[in-house]
Tab-separated table of C-alpha atoms in Angstrom:
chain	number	residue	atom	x	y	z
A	1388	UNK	CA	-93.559	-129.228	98.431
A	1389	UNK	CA	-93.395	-132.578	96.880
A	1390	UNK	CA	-90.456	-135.178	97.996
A	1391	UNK	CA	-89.437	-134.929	94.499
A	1392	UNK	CA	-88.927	-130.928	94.916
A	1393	UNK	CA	-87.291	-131.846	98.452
A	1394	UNK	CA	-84.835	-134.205	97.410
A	1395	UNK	CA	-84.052	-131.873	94.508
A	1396	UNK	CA	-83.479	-128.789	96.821
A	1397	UNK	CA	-81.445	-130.904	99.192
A	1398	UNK	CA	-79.297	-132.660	96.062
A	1399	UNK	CA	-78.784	-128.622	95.362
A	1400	UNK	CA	-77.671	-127.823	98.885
A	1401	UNK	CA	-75.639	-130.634	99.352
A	1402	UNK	CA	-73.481	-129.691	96.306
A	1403	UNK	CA	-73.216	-125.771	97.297
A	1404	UNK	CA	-71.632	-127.015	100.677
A	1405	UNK	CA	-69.366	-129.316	97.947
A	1406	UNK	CA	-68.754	-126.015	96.225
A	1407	UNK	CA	-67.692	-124.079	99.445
A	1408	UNK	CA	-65.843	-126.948	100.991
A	1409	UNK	CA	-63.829	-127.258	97.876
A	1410	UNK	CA	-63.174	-123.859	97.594
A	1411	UNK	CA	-61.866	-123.571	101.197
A	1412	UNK	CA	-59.291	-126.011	100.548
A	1413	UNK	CA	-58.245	-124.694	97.333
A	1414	UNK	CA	-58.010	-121.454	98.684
A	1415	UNK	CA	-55.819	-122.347	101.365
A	1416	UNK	CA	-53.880	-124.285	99.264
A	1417	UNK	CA	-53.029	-121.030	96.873
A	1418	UNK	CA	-52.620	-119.378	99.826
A	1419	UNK	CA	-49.820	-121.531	101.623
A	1420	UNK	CA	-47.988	-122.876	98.803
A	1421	UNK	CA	-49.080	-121.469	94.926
A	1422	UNK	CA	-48.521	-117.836	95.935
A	1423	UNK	CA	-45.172	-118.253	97.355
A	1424	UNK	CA	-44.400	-119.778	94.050
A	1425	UNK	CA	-45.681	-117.179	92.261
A	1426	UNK	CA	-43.909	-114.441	93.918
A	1427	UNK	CA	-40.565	-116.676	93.008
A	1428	UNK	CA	-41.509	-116.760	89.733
A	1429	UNK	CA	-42.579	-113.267	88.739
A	1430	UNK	CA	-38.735	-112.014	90.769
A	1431	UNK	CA	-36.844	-114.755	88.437
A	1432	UNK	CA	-39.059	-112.916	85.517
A	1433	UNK	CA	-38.243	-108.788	86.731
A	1434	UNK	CA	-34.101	-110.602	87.226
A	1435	UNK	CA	-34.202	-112.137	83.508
A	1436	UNK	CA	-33.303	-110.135	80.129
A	1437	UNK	CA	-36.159	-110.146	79.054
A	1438	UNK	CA	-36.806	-107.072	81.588
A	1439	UNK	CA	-33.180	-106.002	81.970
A	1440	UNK	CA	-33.328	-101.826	81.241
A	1441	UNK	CA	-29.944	-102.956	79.468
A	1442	UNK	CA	-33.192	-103.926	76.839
A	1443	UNK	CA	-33.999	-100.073	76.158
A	1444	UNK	CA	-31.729	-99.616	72.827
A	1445	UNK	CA	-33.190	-102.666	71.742
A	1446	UNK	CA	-36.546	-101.535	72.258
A	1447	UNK	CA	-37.064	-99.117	68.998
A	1448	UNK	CA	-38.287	-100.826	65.879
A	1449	UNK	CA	-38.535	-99.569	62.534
A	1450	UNK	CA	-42.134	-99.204	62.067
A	1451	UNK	CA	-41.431	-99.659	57.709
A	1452	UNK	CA	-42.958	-96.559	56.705
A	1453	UNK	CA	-39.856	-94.771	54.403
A	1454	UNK	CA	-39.391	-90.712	54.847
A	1455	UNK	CA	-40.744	-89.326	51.242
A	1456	UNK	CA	-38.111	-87.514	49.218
A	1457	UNK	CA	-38.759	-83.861	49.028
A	1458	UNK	CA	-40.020	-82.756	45.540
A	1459	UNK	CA	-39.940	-78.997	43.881
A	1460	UNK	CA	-43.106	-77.981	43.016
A	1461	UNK	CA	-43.096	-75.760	39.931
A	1462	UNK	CA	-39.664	-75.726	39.013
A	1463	UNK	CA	-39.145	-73.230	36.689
A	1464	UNK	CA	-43.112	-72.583	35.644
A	1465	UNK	CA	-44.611	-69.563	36.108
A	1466	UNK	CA	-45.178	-68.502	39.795
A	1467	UNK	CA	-48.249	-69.650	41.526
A	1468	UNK	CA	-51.058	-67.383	43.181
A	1469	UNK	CA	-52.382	-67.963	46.128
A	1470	UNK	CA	-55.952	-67.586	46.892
A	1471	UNK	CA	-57.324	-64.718	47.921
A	1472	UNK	CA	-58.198	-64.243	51.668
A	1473	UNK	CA	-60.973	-61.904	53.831
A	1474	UNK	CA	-57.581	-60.791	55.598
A	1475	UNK	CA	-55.757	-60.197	52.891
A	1476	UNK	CA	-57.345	-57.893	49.908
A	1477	UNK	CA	-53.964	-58.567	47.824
A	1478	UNK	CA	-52.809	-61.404	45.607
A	1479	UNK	CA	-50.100	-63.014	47.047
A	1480	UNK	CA	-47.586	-64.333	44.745
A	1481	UNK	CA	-45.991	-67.885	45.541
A	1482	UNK	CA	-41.984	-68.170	45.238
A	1483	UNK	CA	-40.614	-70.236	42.437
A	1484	UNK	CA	-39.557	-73.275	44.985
A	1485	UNK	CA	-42.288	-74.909	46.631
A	1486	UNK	CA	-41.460	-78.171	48.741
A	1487	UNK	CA	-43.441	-80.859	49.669
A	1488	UNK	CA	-43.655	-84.569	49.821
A	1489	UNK	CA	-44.743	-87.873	47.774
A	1490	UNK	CA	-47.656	-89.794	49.094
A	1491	UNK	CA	-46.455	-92.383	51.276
A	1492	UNK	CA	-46.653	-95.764	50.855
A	1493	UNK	CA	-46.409	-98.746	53.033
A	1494	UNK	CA	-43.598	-101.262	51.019
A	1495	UNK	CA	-43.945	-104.353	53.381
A	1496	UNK	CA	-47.664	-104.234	53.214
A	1497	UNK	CA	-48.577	-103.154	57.174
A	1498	UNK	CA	-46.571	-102.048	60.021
A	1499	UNK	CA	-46.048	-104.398	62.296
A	1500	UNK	CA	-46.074	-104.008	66.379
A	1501	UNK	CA	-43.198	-103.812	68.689
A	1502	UNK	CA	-42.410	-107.422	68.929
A	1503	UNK	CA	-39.839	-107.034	71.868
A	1504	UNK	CA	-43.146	-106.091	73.918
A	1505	UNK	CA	-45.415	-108.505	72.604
A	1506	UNK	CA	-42.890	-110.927	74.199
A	1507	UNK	CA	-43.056	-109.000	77.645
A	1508	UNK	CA	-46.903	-108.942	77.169
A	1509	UNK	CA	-47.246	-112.580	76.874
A	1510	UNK	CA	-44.782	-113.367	79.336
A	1511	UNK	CA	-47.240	-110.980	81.835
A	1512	UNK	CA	-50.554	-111.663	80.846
A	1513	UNK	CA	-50.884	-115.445	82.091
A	1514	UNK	CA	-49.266	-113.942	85.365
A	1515	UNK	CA	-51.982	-111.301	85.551
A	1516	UNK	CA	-54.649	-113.835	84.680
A	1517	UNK	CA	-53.693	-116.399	87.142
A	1518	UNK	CA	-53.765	-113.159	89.919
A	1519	UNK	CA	-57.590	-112.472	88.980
A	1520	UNK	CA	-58.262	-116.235	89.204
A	1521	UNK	CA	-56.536	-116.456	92.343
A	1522	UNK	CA	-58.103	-113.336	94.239
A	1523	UNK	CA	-61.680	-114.466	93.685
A	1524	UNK	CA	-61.006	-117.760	95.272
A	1525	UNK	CA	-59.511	-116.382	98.188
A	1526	UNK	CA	-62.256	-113.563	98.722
A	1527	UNK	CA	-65.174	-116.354	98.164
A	1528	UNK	CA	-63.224	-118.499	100.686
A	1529	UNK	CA	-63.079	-115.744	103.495
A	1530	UNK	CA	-66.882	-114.831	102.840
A	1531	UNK	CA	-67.634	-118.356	103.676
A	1532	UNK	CA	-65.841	-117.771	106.732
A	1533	UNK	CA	-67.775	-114.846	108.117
A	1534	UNK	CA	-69.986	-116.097	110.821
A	1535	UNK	CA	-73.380	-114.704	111.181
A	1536	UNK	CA	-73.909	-111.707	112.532
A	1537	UNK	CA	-74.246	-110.832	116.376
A	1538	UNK	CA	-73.400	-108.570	119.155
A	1539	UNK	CA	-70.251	-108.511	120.505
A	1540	UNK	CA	-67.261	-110.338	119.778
A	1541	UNK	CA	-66.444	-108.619	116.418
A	1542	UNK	CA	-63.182	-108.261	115.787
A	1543	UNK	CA	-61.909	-111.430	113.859
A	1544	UNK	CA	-64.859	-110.399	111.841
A	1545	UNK	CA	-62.852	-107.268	111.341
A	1546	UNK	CA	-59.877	-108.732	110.396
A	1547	UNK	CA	-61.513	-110.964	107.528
A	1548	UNK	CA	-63.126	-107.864	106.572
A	1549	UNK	CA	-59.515	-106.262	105.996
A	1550	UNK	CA	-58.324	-109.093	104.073
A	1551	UNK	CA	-61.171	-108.999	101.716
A	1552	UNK	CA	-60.670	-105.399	100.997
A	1553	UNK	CA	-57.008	-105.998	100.436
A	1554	UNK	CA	-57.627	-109.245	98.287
A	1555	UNK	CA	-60.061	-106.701	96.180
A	1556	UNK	CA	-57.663	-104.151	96.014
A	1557	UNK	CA	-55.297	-106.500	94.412
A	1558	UNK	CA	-57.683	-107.959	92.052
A	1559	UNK	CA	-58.863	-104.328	90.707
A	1560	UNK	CA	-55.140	-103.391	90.377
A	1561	UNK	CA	-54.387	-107.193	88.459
A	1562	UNK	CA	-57.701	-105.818	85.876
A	1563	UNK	CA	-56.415	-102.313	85.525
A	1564	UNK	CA	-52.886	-103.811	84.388
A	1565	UNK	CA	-54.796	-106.010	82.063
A	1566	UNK	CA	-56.978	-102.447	81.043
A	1567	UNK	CA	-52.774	-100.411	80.706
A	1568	UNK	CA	-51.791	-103.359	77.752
A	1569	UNK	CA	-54.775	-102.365	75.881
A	1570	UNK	CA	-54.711	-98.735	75.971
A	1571	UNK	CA	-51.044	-99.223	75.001
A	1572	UNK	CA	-51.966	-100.389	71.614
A	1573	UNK	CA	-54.719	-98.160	71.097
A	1574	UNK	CA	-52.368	-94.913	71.512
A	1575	UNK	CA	-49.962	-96.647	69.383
A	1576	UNK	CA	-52.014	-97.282	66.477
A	1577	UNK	CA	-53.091	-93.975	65.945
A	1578	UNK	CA	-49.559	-92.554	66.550
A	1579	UNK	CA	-47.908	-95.005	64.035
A	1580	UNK	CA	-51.410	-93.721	61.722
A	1581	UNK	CA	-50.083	-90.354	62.127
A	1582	UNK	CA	-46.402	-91.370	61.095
A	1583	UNK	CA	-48.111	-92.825	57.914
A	1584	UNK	CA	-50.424	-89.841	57.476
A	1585	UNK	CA	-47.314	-87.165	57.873
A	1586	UNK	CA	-44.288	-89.606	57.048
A	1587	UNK	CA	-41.912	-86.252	56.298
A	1588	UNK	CA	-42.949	-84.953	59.977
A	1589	UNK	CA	-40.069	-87.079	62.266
A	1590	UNK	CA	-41.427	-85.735	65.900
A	1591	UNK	CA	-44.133	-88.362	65.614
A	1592	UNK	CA	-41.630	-91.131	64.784
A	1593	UNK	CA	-40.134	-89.778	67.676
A	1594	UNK	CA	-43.369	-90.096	70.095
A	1595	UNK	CA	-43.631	-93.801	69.020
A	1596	UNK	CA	-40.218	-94.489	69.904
A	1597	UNK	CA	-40.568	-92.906	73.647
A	1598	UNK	CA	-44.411	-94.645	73.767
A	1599	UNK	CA	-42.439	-97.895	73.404
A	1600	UNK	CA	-39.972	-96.980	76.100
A	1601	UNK	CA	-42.252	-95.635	78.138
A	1602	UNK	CA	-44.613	-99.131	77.934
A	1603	UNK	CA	-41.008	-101.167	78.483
A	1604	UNK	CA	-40.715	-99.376	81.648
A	1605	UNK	CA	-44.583	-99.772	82.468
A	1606	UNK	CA	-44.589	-103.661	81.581
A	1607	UNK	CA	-41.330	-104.214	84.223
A	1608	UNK	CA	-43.572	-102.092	86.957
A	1609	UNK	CA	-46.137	-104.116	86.245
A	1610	UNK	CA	-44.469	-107.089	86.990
A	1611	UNK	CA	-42.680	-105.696	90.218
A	1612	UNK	CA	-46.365	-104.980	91.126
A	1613	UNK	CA	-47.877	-108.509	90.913
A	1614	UNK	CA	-45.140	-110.146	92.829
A	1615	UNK	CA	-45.801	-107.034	95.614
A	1616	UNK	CA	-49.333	-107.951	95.345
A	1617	UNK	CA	-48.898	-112.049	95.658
A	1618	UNK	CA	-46.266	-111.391	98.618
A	1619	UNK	CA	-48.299	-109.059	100.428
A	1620	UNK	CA	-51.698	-110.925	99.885
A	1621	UNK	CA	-49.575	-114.072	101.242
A	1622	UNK	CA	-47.939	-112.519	103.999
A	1623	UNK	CA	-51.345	-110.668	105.315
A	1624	UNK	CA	-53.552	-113.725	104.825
A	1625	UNK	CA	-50.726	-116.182	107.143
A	1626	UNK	CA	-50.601	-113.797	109.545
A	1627	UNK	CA	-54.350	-114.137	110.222
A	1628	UNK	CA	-55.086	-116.925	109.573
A	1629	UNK	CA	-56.261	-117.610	112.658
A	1630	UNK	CA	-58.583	-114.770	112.951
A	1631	UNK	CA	-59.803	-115.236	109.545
A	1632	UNK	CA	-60.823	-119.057	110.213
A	1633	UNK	CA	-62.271	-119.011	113.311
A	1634	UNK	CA	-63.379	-115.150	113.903
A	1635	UNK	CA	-64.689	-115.956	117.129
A	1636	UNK	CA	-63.589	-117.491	120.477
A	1637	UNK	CA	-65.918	-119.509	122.274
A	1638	UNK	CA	-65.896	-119.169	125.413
A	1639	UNK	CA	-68.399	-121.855	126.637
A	1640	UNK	CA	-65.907	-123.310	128.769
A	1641	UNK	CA	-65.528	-120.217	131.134
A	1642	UNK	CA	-69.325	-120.758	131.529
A	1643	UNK	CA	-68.594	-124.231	133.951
């Protein structure tokens, strides 16, 4: 190897070890003082009106499709036949009053989404966000802190292990809230595309309405979840910290 491929490898090293040393403090730092803020912030958040249940009867919307008038179908012509079926070898005769409905039609142009909960949403995403962010640090600042591996002597090595799985836990449950806000709108599109396809049928009017509810309630869990997950990451990770930054004693002095 060349000393121009040397110094290049060593310039490379040098700023990995940057990399890890920076992360170690920055992960401490979330540790000690940003979570603890977060976990204030998120209970001010569950406390506030915006996720007061006192919000349910506020939570329907009218979605702006209009219920069709009913219309009679040959009123007063002749009676209509039916057509003939393999189950049935006679000609069924139609009564006089047949209902139905208009097509339907969408007056303000689209229907819009549940704006109550695309204020909740955006009030929980950056939370949710900053939980991912936070999470990796802190399991890429505990790997650094594994020692090598030996014989013996094993057990703060076990204890950063446990904090890594929790951290990891918490950062799949952060991406599957993330994954819940999604699916949300997905089952409500094609519910609202039903109330627009079937406008005189009310039950699915009624399914969007409870959807909504049902998301409310999801959206305040979720939040009651991140500040469990920030508090217990933060109460876990102090407790150990110890363990998890020096995993094991040396005992070179007992040698003497």
């Amino acid at each position: 190897m060349s000393n121009g491929q040397e110094s290049d490898t060593k310039s490379a090293r040098d700023q990995v070890n940057e990399l890890k040393d920076r992360t170690k403090v920055e992960a401490e730092d979330i540790v000690k003082s940003i979570f603890p803020k977060k976990v204030l912030e998120l209970e001010e958040l569950i406390k506030s009106p915006l996720l007061s249940y006192n919000r349910l009867t506020e939570i329907e919307c009218d979605l702006g499709i209009p219920k069709p008038q009913p219309i009679t179908l040959n009123d007063g012509g002749p009676a209509v036949k039916k057509r003939k079926t393999r189950h049935d070898e006679n000609h069924i005769t139609a009564d006089d009053n047949i209902t139905g409905c208009k097509v339907f039609s969408l007056p303000n142009g689209t229907v819009s989404s549940n704006m109550h909960l695309i204020e909740i949403v955006d009030n929980l995403k950056p939370h949710i966000r900053d939980l991912l962010e936070y999470t990796n640090t802190v399991k890429m600042w505990i790997t650094y802190m594994i020692p090598k591996i030996e014989d013996g002597n094993n057990f703060g090595v076990s204890v950063q292990e446990e904090t890594m799985a929790e951290a990891r836990t918490v950062e799949t449950e952060a991406a599957q809230h993330m994954d819940q806000i999604t699916r949300y709108f997905i089952s409500r599109a094609k519910l609202v595309s039903k109330v627009a396809k079937y406008p005189h049928i009310d039950d699915y009017r009624i399914v969007v309405k409870e959807l909504d509810e049902k998301q409310f309630m999801t959206l305040r869990l979720t939040a009651t979840e991140l500040r469990n997950s920030y508090c217990s990451l933060h109460d876990v990770i102090l407790k150990n910290l110890d363990k998890i930054k020096k995993p094991r004693s040396s005992n070179v002095s007992n040698m003497f």
